[in-house]
Amino acid sequence: MATSSSSRRREGPERVDARDKVRGATRYAADHVPAGVLHAALVPAPVGRGRIDAIDIAAAERVPGVRLVLTHANIGPLQGAGFLMGGGFGFQSLQPLASADVAYRGQYIVLVVADSLEAAREGAWRVSARITPAPVAATPESPGAQTIGQPAALPLPFLADKRLGDADAAFAQAPVRIDVTAQMPAQHQNPMELIATLALWDGDTLVVHEPTQNAESVRHGLARQLGLPPSAVRVMSPTIGGGFGQKNSLQSQTVLVAIAARRLGRPVKLVVPRALLFHNSSFRPRSVQRVRLGADRQGRVLAAIHETDQQTSRHDFFPSTGSDTTARLYDIRHFRSADRLIRTDVQTPGFMRGPHEHPSVFAFELAMDELATATGIDPVALRLLNDGTADPLTGKPYSSRHVGACLRRGADLIGWKRRSAAPRSMTLPDGTLVGLGVAIGAYKAASAPARAHVRLEASGRLQVSVGGHEMGQGMRTAIATSVARLTGAPVGAIEIRIGDTQVAPQHVTAGSWGTATALPAVEEACRRLMEDLRAKAGANGGGSLLDLLKASGQEVAEARSQTRAPGQPEQVFGRLDGGLPAAAGPVYPDFVAFSYAAHFIEVHVEPTTRRIRVARCASVIDCGRVISRRTARSQVEGGVVWGIGASLREISEVDPRHGGFLNADLAEYVIPVAADIGRIDVDFIDEPDPRLNPQGVKGLGEVVMVGVAAAVANAVFHATGRRVRHLPIRVEDLYEA
């Protein structure tokens, strides 16, 4: 990968955790090995749906070293923690081992604990279960799958179908009409770090080490399940090896490990194998997106209709919200959405980077490209023509919107002027087909309440405690950079404490609101600290932060703060303290806020094999003020790679007969490797958005993926003349008939 010179300027200090990571000093959850630790292994259900008649654990219990075998028959009363999207704490409402029912293939039915991992696995292998199977609806097309309109399933105002003007009438009367149906597969996040739980009891207090984006949810969910006060549970997740939505709530195995540790009086550790994660953690659900655009012959979009059919589980409704974004991509005055949920026999789907925006914008930006072809208008010019300044749904102004600047700068970076309009008109000397494609992306600019605590010691250490989780995105670096800039303290003297329920309430870090949530609280606490020190130092005040501390006559100085999103009431801190999501946006009392991206893709298609390679990408992002250019650029590059994987590689293959996922490992779940990635140019508008927060920052981690897949598909059409309306795009899609 290469980056443009503009991307390399002003990158700021190196990552604060870089040296520890490259020398292996960073500790992850499964790296903790307390004295006397026992190991656990899981037994998955071999059927897609049914009821357990009997489980024979005698052979497992005879394995040397096996200490405990937990099943639904001997675990005792066990309630679920509730579904995160339904007011609970878990990735789904169903709790394995709570009953004899099997809801999906791979569901946990037994936990084996032993002195060694080998003994635990041997014991798990020796468990046998007799299960009466039931008919399985593994896919949305399966007999028995149930479709229900989202407003009927979830009668909540923010999930209602959107209606602006009369989209159906305007579409029917439009001179140019585009109708696109895009098929999106199920996909899995596959972070490098597996989900793991280490549970130990210190008297009546439960301590859990687990990689999670939502330590507070894990804490409160466990407290509910175990009948404990939340103060008796501490969850620690200071560093995560990738999350991408998979780790944003309480997992199914956590309470099982905690129960085992309490019964045995010893620490218990479980690392869930990747094959089981495919069946027992959230995933991107399969969906069908239909987009209809009506436009005049000059390319002005008059109407848009966006309908979504999205997979969910039998036991939970995972809502679809993609039209929240597509309704606002452009200045469209007639818009209608319709969302339908299809109940299937799977674990509950959930959030995966760009969760709804990636599939919905893929379909919408395919339709925009087809409109450009139908009207003979350049795809960049068409998008500029339909740019807007106010939110069509509410009439409120955008807090900031620099889509036009993203498109113009991206076009310059990729060399768009060299693009000839006709498909198959650009080739390399060896006959390789060349295609250039463009798409824009958007993602809500959200933020949540936070509490921060800063503590300055005479040794020079400045300790910062706040809610947040380091998933590799560089949150610690962003906080340290901001604190150093504000206080003058050296970055090396700043200690960032996040991901620990003992130091501050830990709101879920997701939805690109991490930086916009943590920084306002941290900077406010730092200002209060400096103001207090200056007041106490009086005439002697001056110099560095340590000079102020000395002049104030104190050995230690502390300050606290709490901040919330614009328009949020004071009561929102109750949700924060209770482990419940409390994010706001994109709609605020006086404005609507989004981050934006323009992605330009150049593909090379080998003329004989039709192998597709993304030779180059230019991505320009409007995410408000860029705090740490180094980590921001890394986020964009990673998001582009994600988009390329979603476009050309990734699909979770379903067994339509028996349920479950067939390619549940990194050997067959194909993701891009270095040889698949060409040059990535990254740039930022870097215009602060002070209406959202004093720091002027908007989200980045999600928007960087949104639109990439559409830009790839549009480039493939330009190279080959073939419109592919499903993902992933494979070589067989480009063969001549």
XYZ file of C-alpha atoms in Angstrom:
737
model
C 0.000 0.000 0.000
C 1.090 3.532 -0.647
C -0.271 6.827 0.578
C -0.297 10.262 -0.976
C 2.046 12.986 0.185
C -0.905 14.949 1.543
C -1.793 11.939 3.727
C 1.712 11.749 5.158
C 1.838 15.363 6.283
C 1.287 16.281 9.913
C 0.701 12.702 11.015
C 1.524 13.600 14.603
C 3.128 11.419 17.286
C 3.406 7.667 16.925
C 0.796 5.405 18.471
C 1.216 5.349 22.228
C 0.854 1.559 22.241
C 2.917 0.872 19.116
C 6.117 -0.277 20.790
C 4.324 -2.577 23.229
C 2.371 -4.189 20.406
C 5.319 -4.880 18.138
C 7.402 -6.350 20.974
C 4.573 -8.504 22.317
C 4.169 -6.674 25.602
C 0.490 -5.819 25.127
C -1.719 -8.071 27.250
C -4.986 -9.385 25.854
C -7.712 -11.151 27.836
C -6.530 -14.681 27.095
C -2.940 -13.770 27.989
C -3.826 -13.725 31.689
C -2.909 -17.007 33.394
C -3.645 -16.737 37.126
C -2.476 -19.409 39.535
C -4.665 -22.496 39.505
C -6.469 -21.602 36.309
C -8.718 -24.255 34.784
C -9.646 -24.514 31.121
C -13.027 -24.891 29.471
C -14.319 -26.284 26.192
C -17.754 -26.176 24.596
C -19.982 -28.727 22.896
C -22.124 -27.364 20.041
C -25.517 -28.681 18.948
C -25.206 -30.830 15.812
C -28.718 -29.985 14.566
C -30.225 -26.790 13.246
C -33.257 -26.871 15.496
C -34.796 -29.304 17.972
C -35.012 -30.400 21.584
C -32.524 -32.327 23.703
C -33.927 -35.617 24.979
C -30.817 -36.681 26.896
C -27.147 -35.830 27.306
C -24.661 -38.517 28.341
C -21.727 -36.911 30.168
C -20.405 -40.019 31.943
C -17.578 -40.625 29.473
C -16.558 -36.988 29.683
C -16.437 -37.074 33.468
C -14.096 -40.103 33.335
C -11.451 -38.190 31.364
C -8.488 -37.553 33.719
C -8.422 -33.921 34.774
C -12.081 -33.117 34.020
C -13.516 -31.213 36.978
C -17.013 -30.183 35.878
C -19.477 -30.805 33.063
C -22.332 -28.306 32.862
C -25.550 -28.991 30.944
C -29.073 -27.606 31.036
C -29.930 -30.422 33.445
C -27.425 -29.536 36.164
C -26.600 -25.850 35.793
C -29.654 -24.717 37.764
C -31.983 -21.803 36.987
C -30.409 -19.586 34.325
C -32.044 -16.560 32.797
C -30.940 -14.602 29.777
C -29.427 -11.143 29.996
C -31.821 -9.734 27.394
C -31.152 -8.541 23.862
C -29.068 -5.370 23.581
C -31.512 -3.855 21.081
C -34.449 -4.744 23.334
C -33.331 -3.094 26.555
C -31.003 -5.888 27.667
C -27.282 -6.540 27.617
C -26.622 -9.557 25.385
C -25.987 -10.009 21.691
C -29.201 -12.058 21.775
C -31.962 -12.829 24.269
C -31.492 -16.606 24.056
C -29.153 -18.048 26.689
C -27.647 -21.481 25.896
C -28.026 -24.151 28.620
C -31.094 -22.352 29.988
C -33.366 -25.062 28.559
C -33.389 -28.232 26.461
C -34.363 -26.322 23.318
C -31.955 -25.953 20.407
C -32.643 -22.840 18.358
C -29.820 -23.012 15.806
C -26.977 -25.215 14.656
C -23.847 -24.847 16.779
C -25.672 -23.535 19.845
C -23.738 -24.381 23.015
C -25.263 -27.344 24.884
C -22.404 -28.379 27.237
C -19.439 -26.729 28.986
C -16.561 -28.975 30.118
C -13.946 -27.692 32.591
C -10.643 -29.455 33.215
C -7.112 -29.013 34.510
C -5.788 -28.614 30.973
C -7.141 -27.458 27.647
C -6.411 -30.880 26.177
C -8.453 -32.628 28.854
C -11.329 -30.179 28.425
C -11.394 -30.770 24.676
C -11.194 -34.526 25.136
C -14.086 -34.386 27.571
C -16.135 -32.269 25.169
C -15.476 -34.767 22.380
C -16.776 -37.628 24.561
C -20.139 -35.982 25.318
C -23.056 -37.494 23.413
C -26.525 -36.015 23.060
C -29.806 -37.387 21.796
C -31.795 -34.625 20.126
C -35.165 -34.728 18.408
C -34.720 -32.485 15.379
C -37.299 -30.017 14.076
C -37.664 -28.497 10.595
C -35.006 -25.862 9.920
C -35.422 -22.570 8.084
C -31.753 -21.850 7.471
C -32.161 -19.143 4.825
C -34.756 -16.484 4.011
C -35.925 -18.672 1.114
C -36.415 -21.774 3.288
C -39.903 -23.135 3.965
C -40.871 -21.943 7.423
C -39.029 -18.626 7.262
C -41.402 -15.884 8.391
C -41.523 -12.364 6.974
C -42.906 -9.503 9.038
C -42.915 -5.777 8.411
C -40.470 -4.013 10.691
C -43.010 -1.424 11.938
C -45.285 -4.295 13.036
C -42.444 -6.218 14.684
C -40.877 -3.160 16.325
C -43.456 -0.363 16.646
C -40.952 2.345 17.572
C -40.949 5.787 15.923
C -37.288 5.699 14.906
C -37.802 2.337 13.163
C -40.904 3.362 11.228
C -40.893 3.408 7.431
C -39.901 6.811 6.101
C -42.206 8.833 3.900
C -41.320 12.177 2.386
C -43.586 13.600 -0.284
C -45.172 11.086 -2.672
C -42.299 8.920 -3.878
C -44.454 6.404 -5.743
C -46.252 9.038 -7.816
C -43.061 10.981 -8.498
C -41.267 7.800 -9.566
C -44.107 6.760 -11.876
C -44.055 10.167 -13.613
C -40.252 10.503 -13.849
C -38.779 10.562 -17.398
C -35.891 8.301 -16.297
C -36.494 5.336 -13.993
C -33.889 3.004 -12.476
C -34.765 -0.196 -10.623
C -31.946 -2.100 -8.875
C -32.194 -5.158 -6.641
C -28.944 -5.952 -4.808
C -28.251 -9.236 -3.022
C -26.055 -9.007 0.072
C -24.665 -12.167 1.726
C -24.261 -13.047 5.373
C -20.749 -12.151 6.539
C -18.728 -12.599 9.731
C -16.357 -10.118 11.367
C -13.422 -12.458 12.070
C -11.211 -10.213 14.234
C -7.774 -11.677 14.861
C -8.406 -11.979 18.602
C -10.963 -14.665 19.404
C -13.671 -14.132 21.983
C -12.392 -15.301 25.359
C -13.488 -15.229 28.986
C -11.376 -15.502 32.113
C -13.545 -15.508 35.250
C -12.326 -15.566 38.839
C -13.989 -14.882 42.169
C -12.433 -12.732 44.885
C -14.747 -13.576 47.749
C -18.180 -12.460 46.571
C -16.766 -10.286 43.790
C -16.581 -11.585 40.235
C -13.672 -10.365 38.095
C -13.913 -10.980 34.363
C -11.238 -10.454 31.734
C -12.915 -10.454 28.329
C -12.308 -8.702 25.014
C -15.391 -6.532 24.691
C -16.478 -3.235 23.207
C -18.992 -2.899 26.029
C -17.571 -3.758 29.443
C -20.471 -2.094 31.245
C -23.012 -4.238 29.396
C -21.062 -7.369 30.334
C -20.958 -6.220 33.941
C -24.662 -5.451 34.274
C -25.726 -8.464 32.251
C -23.742 -10.814 34.476
C -25.113 -9.107 37.572
C -28.651 -9.749 36.326
C -27.936 -13.373 35.452
C -26.120 -14.199 38.687
C -28.336 -12.210 41.052
C -25.493 -9.898 42.085
C -25.338 -6.149 42.599
C -23.398 -4.566 39.703
C -20.837 -3.340 42.237
C -19.875 -6.992 42.811
C -18.788 -7.444 39.182
C -15.669 -5.946 37.603
C -15.037 -6.331 33.881
C -11.631 -5.546 32.408
C -11.001 -5.119 28.702
C -8.183 -2.597 28.291
C -7.063 -3.887 24.873
C -9.005 -5.720 22.183
C -7.545 -7.396 19.137
C -10.300 -6.196 16.817
C -14.040 -6.041 17.428
C -15.929 -4.610 14.437
C -19.278 -5.085 16.220
C -18.804 -8.742 17.159
C -17.820 -7.829 20.722
C -20.314 -5.041 21.407
C -22.352 -6.853 24.079
C -22.469 -9.758 26.514
C -21.606 -13.085 24.889
C -23.396 -16.389 25.510
C -20.470 -18.203 27.136
C -19.524 -15.579 29.721
C -22.034 -16.488 32.408
C -21.286 -20.203 31.927
C -17.607 -19.608 32.677
C -18.487 -17.459 35.695
C -20.771 -20.171 37.100
C -18.076 -22.798 36.599
C -15.479 -20.644 38.357
C -17.806 -20.119 41.326
C -18.629 -23.821 41.663
C -15.007 -24.918 41.436
C -13.506 -22.090 43.469
C -10.799 -21.645 40.830
C -10.256 -19.267 37.879
C -11.657 -20.643 34.624
C -10.578 -19.600 31.141
C -12.338 -20.256 27.858
C -11.137 -19.245 24.392
C -13.943 -19.849 21.888
C -12.673 -21.504 18.678
C -13.341 -19.569 15.503
C -15.656 -22.240 14.108
C -17.934 -21.809 17.118
C -17.851 -18.018 16.823
C -19.426 -18.344 13.376
C -22.429 -19.901 15.139
C -22.501 -18.160 18.522
C -21.749 -14.501 17.961
C -23.426 -11.818 15.897
C -22.853 -11.522 12.152
C -23.944 -9.334 9.255
C -27.336 -10.708 8.191
C -28.205 -11.551 4.644
C -30.349 -8.887 2.978
C -31.962 -7.901 -0.282
C -31.961 -4.184 -1.087
C -34.239 -2.818 -3.801
C -33.690 0.806 -4.844
C -35.778 2.684 -7.396
C -34.760 6.128 -8.598
C -36.854 8.501 -10.674
C -35.028 11.413 -12.313
C -35.370 14.037 -15.010
C -33.258 13.825 -18.152
C -30.766 16.308 -16.710
C -29.961 13.861 -13.894
C -31.812 15.503 -11.033
C -33.202 12.747 -8.764
C -36.894 13.416 -8.170
C -37.854 10.331 -6.161
C -36.283 7.367 -4.399
C -37.840 4.197 -3.012
C -35.695 1.915 -0.847
C -37.025 -1.455 0.314
C -35.062 -3.905 2.466
C -35.657 -7.547 3.342
C -33.250 -8.509 6.118
C -32.630 -11.766 7.938
C -33.113 -12.003 11.690
C -33.441 -14.822 14.259
C -36.549 -16.519 15.637
C -36.005 -15.115 19.110
C -35.024 -11.487 18.396
C -35.751 -8.791 15.851
C -32.518 -7.194 14.673
C -33.781 -4.012 12.972
C -32.787 -2.574 9.621
C -31.899 1.131 9.572
C -30.071 1.575 6.262
C -32.626 4.016 4.867
C -31.734 6.439 7.677
C -28.640 7.079 5.580
C -29.838 6.613 2.001
C -32.672 9.094 2.570
C -29.977 11.689 3.252
C -27.260 10.817 0.741
C -28.643 13.377 -1.706
C -31.141 16.218 -1.942
C -34.187 14.070 -2.756
C -37.619 15.525 -1.967
C -39.722 12.387 -2.482
C -38.547 9.346 -0.548
C -40.142 6.160 0.764
C -38.622 3.224 2.608
C -40.005 -0.155 3.609
C -38.189 -2.607 5.868
C -39.145 -6.248 6.342
C -37.541 -8.773 8.702
C -37.287 -12.487 7.891
C -37.159 -14.864 10.860
C -34.780 -17.792 10.346
C -33.143 -20.424 12.538
C -29.856 -18.686 13.331
C -28.317 -16.876 16.249
C -29.344 -13.234 16.328
C -27.494 -11.195 13.695
C -25.928 -7.919 14.706
C -23.598 -5.094 13.915
C -20.620 -5.519 11.614
C -18.556 -2.547 10.454
C -20.841 -0.253 8.431
C -23.658 -2.575 9.577
C -26.658 -1.267 7.644
C -24.952 1.483 5.712
C -22.617 -0.795 3.749
C -25.395 -2.897 2.144
C -27.899 -0.077 1.748
C -25.428 2.363 0.207
C -24.112 -0.411 -2.048
C -27.546 -0.726 -3.623
C -28.194 3.019 -3.721
C -24.866 3.895 -5.301
C -25.278 1.126 -7.882
C -28.551 2.791 -8.824
C -26.859 6.193 -9.031
C -24.247 4.752 -11.380
C -26.945 3.221 -13.563
C -28.670 6.606 -13.605
C -25.422 8.200 -14.785
C -25.273 5.678 -17.642
C -28.942 6.193 -18.547
C -28.626 9.994 -18.674
C -25.128 10.129 -20.166
C -23.867 12.229 -17.265
C -20.455 11.745 -15.703
C -20.868 9.808 -12.405
C -19.007 12.466 -10.393
C -20.963 15.306 -11.983
C -24.230 13.476 -11.279
C -23.427 13.224 -7.588
C -22.396 16.867 -7.391
C -25.638 17.847 -9.133
C -27.689 16.111 -6.436
C -25.725 17.341 -3.424
C -27.713 19.092 -0.689
C -27.315 21.502 2.219
C -30.242 20.504 4.460
C -31.633 17.213 5.718
C -34.589 16.241 3.487
C -36.388 14.306 6.243
C -36.399 17.000 8.941
C -35.572 20.212 7.094
C -32.792 20.872 9.605
C -29.386 22.065 8.382
C -26.460 19.673 8.395
C -23.910 20.461 11.081
C -21.393 20.291 8.232
C -21.351 18.561 4.853
C -18.365 18.544 2.518
C -19.419 15.854 0.049
C -18.583 18.066 -2.914
C -15.086 18.716 -1.637
C -14.567 14.972 -1.072
C -15.640 14.208 -4.643
C -13.501 16.906 -6.248
C -10.391 16.074 -4.262
C -10.841 12.341 -4.803
C -11.292 12.844 -8.532
C -7.978 14.705 -8.643
C -6.201 12.000 -6.643
C -7.377 9.130 -8.860
C -6.933 11.033 -12.132
C -10.633 10.902 -13.044
C -10.134 13.135 -16.076
C -8.410 10.283 -17.893
C -11.565 8.160 -17.648
C -13.351 7.576 -20.934
C -17.081 7.135 -20.505
C -17.743 3.985 -22.515
C -17.439 0.599 -20.777
C -14.517 -1.584 -21.986
C -12.853 1.480 -23.510
C -9.778 1.544 -21.252
C -7.107 -1.143 -21.448
C -3.464 -1.733 -20.625
C -0.986 -2.786 -23.343
C -1.418 -6.473 -22.412
C -5.190 -6.275 -22.904
C -6.077 -5.941 -19.232
C -9.407 -4.149 -18.870
C -9.310 -0.995 -16.757
C -12.289 0.473 -14.942
C -12.792 3.549 -12.786
C -15.702 3.722 -10.365
C -16.924 6.153 -7.736
C -19.357 6.090 -4.849
C -20.010 8.213 -1.810
C -20.704 7.003 1.708
C -22.208 8.468 4.849
C -22.496 7.444 8.473
C -24.247 9.155 11.339
C -22.121 11.423 13.533
C -23.128 10.144 16.950
C -21.930 10.730 20.488
C -22.818 9.456 23.940
C -22.537 10.555 27.570
C -19.222 10.090 29.353
C -17.615 10.655 32.718
C -13.912 11.444 32.963
C -11.413 11.703 35.819
C -7.901 13.160 35.585
C -5.271 12.892 38.302
C -1.905 14.686 38.319
C 0.816 13.377 40.626
C 4.030 15.018 41.797
C 5.964 12.354 39.884
C 4.667 13.944 36.682
C 2.221 11.178 35.809
C -1.092 12.430 34.447
C -3.685 9.683 34.769
C -6.798 9.908 32.570
C -9.782 7.645 33.247
C -12.787 7.607 30.905
C -15.198 5.231 29.209
C -13.903 3.674 26.017
C -12.348 0.562 24.532
C -9.118 0.251 22.558
C -9.848 -2.050 19.621
C -6.759 -1.110 17.659
C -8.400 1.995 16.239
C -6.061 4.263 18.214
C -8.355 5.618 20.928
C -5.528 5.852 23.452
C -3.404 7.745 20.960
C -6.218 10.189 20.158
C -6.858 10.859 23.854
C -3.159 11.201 24.699
C -2.544 13.509 21.726
C -5.459 15.718 22.725
C -4.460 15.845 26.407
C -0.838 16.635 25.554
C -1.912 19.431 23.224
C -4.219 20.931 25.840
C -2.079 20.589 28.975
C 1.462 20.585 27.640
C 2.167 17.296 29.426
C 4.511 14.929 27.567
C 2.670 12.092 25.852
C 4.902 9.598 27.661
C 3.692 10.877 31.039
C 0.010 10.380 30.228
C -1.607 7.134 31.354
C -4.940 6.318 29.688
C -7.274 4.049 31.689
C -10.156 2.721 29.600
C -12.066 -0.546 29.231
C -12.277 -1.122 33.004
C -15.594 -0.797 34.842
C -13.731 0.115 38.035
C -12.264 3.365 36.657
C -15.279 4.920 34.881
C -18.636 3.908 33.383
C -17.819 2.160 30.114
C -20.309 3.076 27.411
C -20.245 0.767 24.402
C -17.563 1.816 21.920
C -19.187 1.365 18.536
C -20.920 3.347 15.827
C -17.918 5.667 15.360
C -18.787 7.617 18.495
C -15.762 6.644 20.600
C -13.603 9.717 20.060
C -16.548 12.128 19.903
C -17.722 10.718 23.242
C -14.486 10.466 25.203
C -12.632 13.608 24.119
C -15.164 16.232 25.268
C -15.256 14.714 28.764
C -11.481 14.314 28.977
C -10.706 17.816 27.754
C -13.299 19.342 30.094
C -11.724 17.521 33.056
C -8.262 18.733 31.994
C -9.469 22.343 31.782
C -10.979 22.095 35.243
C -7.727 20.662 36.572
C -5.665 23.505 35.105
C -8.127 26.177 36.256
C -8.114 24.784 39.788
C -4.323 24.649 39.885
C -3.997 28.215 38.619
C -6.482 29.441 41.179
C -4.602 27.728 44.020
C -1.172 28.745 42.749
C -2.209 32.396 42.507
C 0.635 34.774 41.753
C 3.085 31.884 41.827
C 1.309 30.136 38.954
C 3.091 29.702 35.678
C 5.222 27.320 33.719
C 4.346 23.685 33.189
C 1.544 21.647 34.685
C 3.976 20.274 37.264
C 5.077 23.823 38.141
C 1.442 24.693 38.777
C 1.034 21.638 40.997
C 4.112 22.565 43.022
C 3.016 26.165 43.335
C -0.402 25.077 44.553
C 1.189 23.233 47.482
C -0.389 19.882 46.568
C 1.118 16.471 45.951
C -1.886 15.333 43.920
C -4.533 17.234 42.007
C -7.718 15.772 40.540
C -10.696 16.902 38.473
C -13.818 15.259 37.135
C -16.293 16.020 34.401
C -19.272 14.601 32.619
C -20.511 15.461 29.151
C -23.396 14.403 26.925
C -24.541 14.880 23.366
C -26.373 18.070 22.316
C -29.980 17.877 23.422
C -29.556 14.881 25.711
C -31.215 15.289 29.140
C -29.407 14.864 32.435
C -31.224 11.564 32.926
C -29.119 9.991 30.180
C -26.376 9.395 32.744
C -28.684 6.836 34.344
C -28.474 4.758 31.171
C -24.697 5.181 31.102
C -24.360 4.011 34.702
C -26.798 1.168 34.031
C -24.814 -0.282 31.140
C -27.371 0.651 28.478
C -26.633 2.312 25.113
C -27.210 6.052 25.234
C -25.860 7.380 21.947
C -27.524 10.284 20.116
C -27.529 11.188 16.429
C -27.730 11.788 13.578
C -30.692 14.032 14.449
C -30.048 16.645 17.145
C -32.325 19.486 18.291
C -30.883 22.050 15.873
C -29.096 20.071 13.171
C -28.394 16.703 11.573
C -24.831 15.355 11.610
C -23.062 12.830 9.375
C -19.539 11.916 8.359
C -18.969 11.483 4.630
C -16.619 9.707 2.259
C -15.923 9.681 -1.460
C -14.267 6.498 -2.709
C -12.656 6.211 -6.143
C -11.606 2.754 -7.305
C -9.490 1.602 -10.226
C -9.848 -2.080 -11.090
C -7.827 -4.198 -13.492
C -9.618 -7.207 -14.983
C -7.470 -9.900 -16.609
C -8.990 -10.477 -20.080
C -8.874 -14.290 -20.071
C -9.446 -15.444 -16.495
C -11.477 -12.335 -15.563
C -9.538 -12.068 -12.311
C -10.339 -8.731 -10.677
C -7.739 -6.722 -8.814
C -8.210 -3.367 -7.152
C -5.130 -1.587 -8.423
C -5.770 1.723 -6.734
C -8.135 3.506 -4.390
C -8.443 7.173 -3.498
C -10.596 7.932 -0.461
C -11.329 11.405 0.851
C -13.101 11.681 4.200
C -15.097 14.426 5.889
C -14.943 13.465 9.573
C -14.584 16.892 11.158
C -11.340 17.745 12.876
C -8.679 15.048 12.618
C -7.124 14.561 16.046
C -4.453 11.999 15.120
C -3.749 11.883 11.421
C -1.621 8.778 11.816
C -4.376 6.647 13.350
C -7.050 8.235 11.141
C -5.190 7.277 7.975
C -4.785 3.759 9.324
C -8.539 3.591 9.927
C -9.264 4.605 6.342
C -6.814 2.123 4.854
C -8.309 -0.642 6.988
C -11.837 0.319 5.987
C -10.928 0.266 2.304
C -9.458 -3.217 2.697
C -12.685 -4.259 4.424
C -14.644 -2.856 1.493
C -12.507 -4.738 -1.011
C -13.021 -7.950 0.963
C -16.777 -7.412 1.034
C -16.755 -6.711 -2.713
C -14.654 -9.566 -4.020
C -14.076 -12.175 -1.321
C -16.270 -12.457 1.757
C -19.370 -14.612 2.133
C -20.580 -16.869 4.941
C -21.837 -19.969 3.147
C -24.998 -21.448 4.682
C -26.020 -25.109 4.710
C -29.649 -24.789 3.500
C -30.528 -28.321 4.635
C -29.316 -28.392 8.221
C -28.457 -24.799 9.103
C -25.113 -23.435 10.189
C -22.203 -21.943 8.270
C -20.013 -24.203 6.156
C -16.843 -22.105 5.832
C -16.362 -21.342 9.510
C -12.608 -20.753 9.475
C -10.027 -18.458 7.928
C -9.016 -21.108 5.407
C -12.358 -20.967 3.600
C -13.825 -17.643 4.711
C -11.787 -15.737 2.157
C -10.445 -12.310 3.054
C -7.999 -10.106 1.132
C -4.274 -10.623 1.508
C -1.537 -8.108 0.800
C -1.261 -9.176 -2.839
C -4.931 -8.233 -3.358
C -4.431 -4.631 -2.248
C -3.031 -1.982 -4.531
C -2.234 1.625 -3.779
C -4.499 3.424 -1.307
C -4.433 7.224 -1.320
C -6.082 8.853 1.695
C -6.951 12.454 2.377
C -9.131 14.376 4.804
C -11.142 17.557 4.517
C -10.143 18.249 8.159
C -12.754 20.958 8.771
C -13.863 21.060 12.438
C -17.573 20.625 13.139
C -18.018 22.658 16.363
C -21.810 22.283 16.414
C -21.457 18.641 17.390
C -18.856 19.145 20.146
C -16.203 21.715 21.111
C -13.478 19.565 19.594
C -15.201 19.574 16.205
C -14.730 15.810 15.703
C -17.088 13.440 13.916
C -16.917 9.667 13.587
C -14.498 7.857 11.264
C -14.296 4.091 11.842
C -17.526 3.114 10.060
C -17.827 5.601 7.198
C -14.485 4.513 5.755
C -16.063 1.262 4.560
C -19.379 2.676 3.350
C -19.419 3.063 -0.420
C -16.260 1.089 -1.189
C -18.162 -1.960 -2.467
C -20.311 0.176 -4.753
C -17.239 1.934 -6.140
C -15.670 -1.465 -6.876
C -18.825 -2.760 -8.596
C -19.134 0.458 -10.613
C -15.493 0.165 -11.660
C -16.057 -3.466 -12.699
C -18.961 -2.339 -14.897
C -16.820 0.357 -16.474
C -14.069 -2.176 -17.166
C -16.253 -5.005 -18.481
C -19.722 -3.694 -19.291
C -21.190 -6.223 -16.822
C -23.534 -4.980 -14.085
C -23.140 -7.231 -11.060
C -25.756 -6.562 -8.402
C -24.655 -9.007 -5.739
C -21.661 -9.477 -3.481
C -19.095 -10.861 -3.619
C -18.317 -10.339 -7.310
C -16.623 -13.461 -8.662
C -14.827 -14.261 -11.876
C -17.737 -16.388 -13.112
C -19.940 -13.276 -12.980
C -17.801 -11.794 -15.761
C -17.607 -14.745 -18.144
C -19.199 -14.281 -21.520
C -22.552 -16.015 -21.923
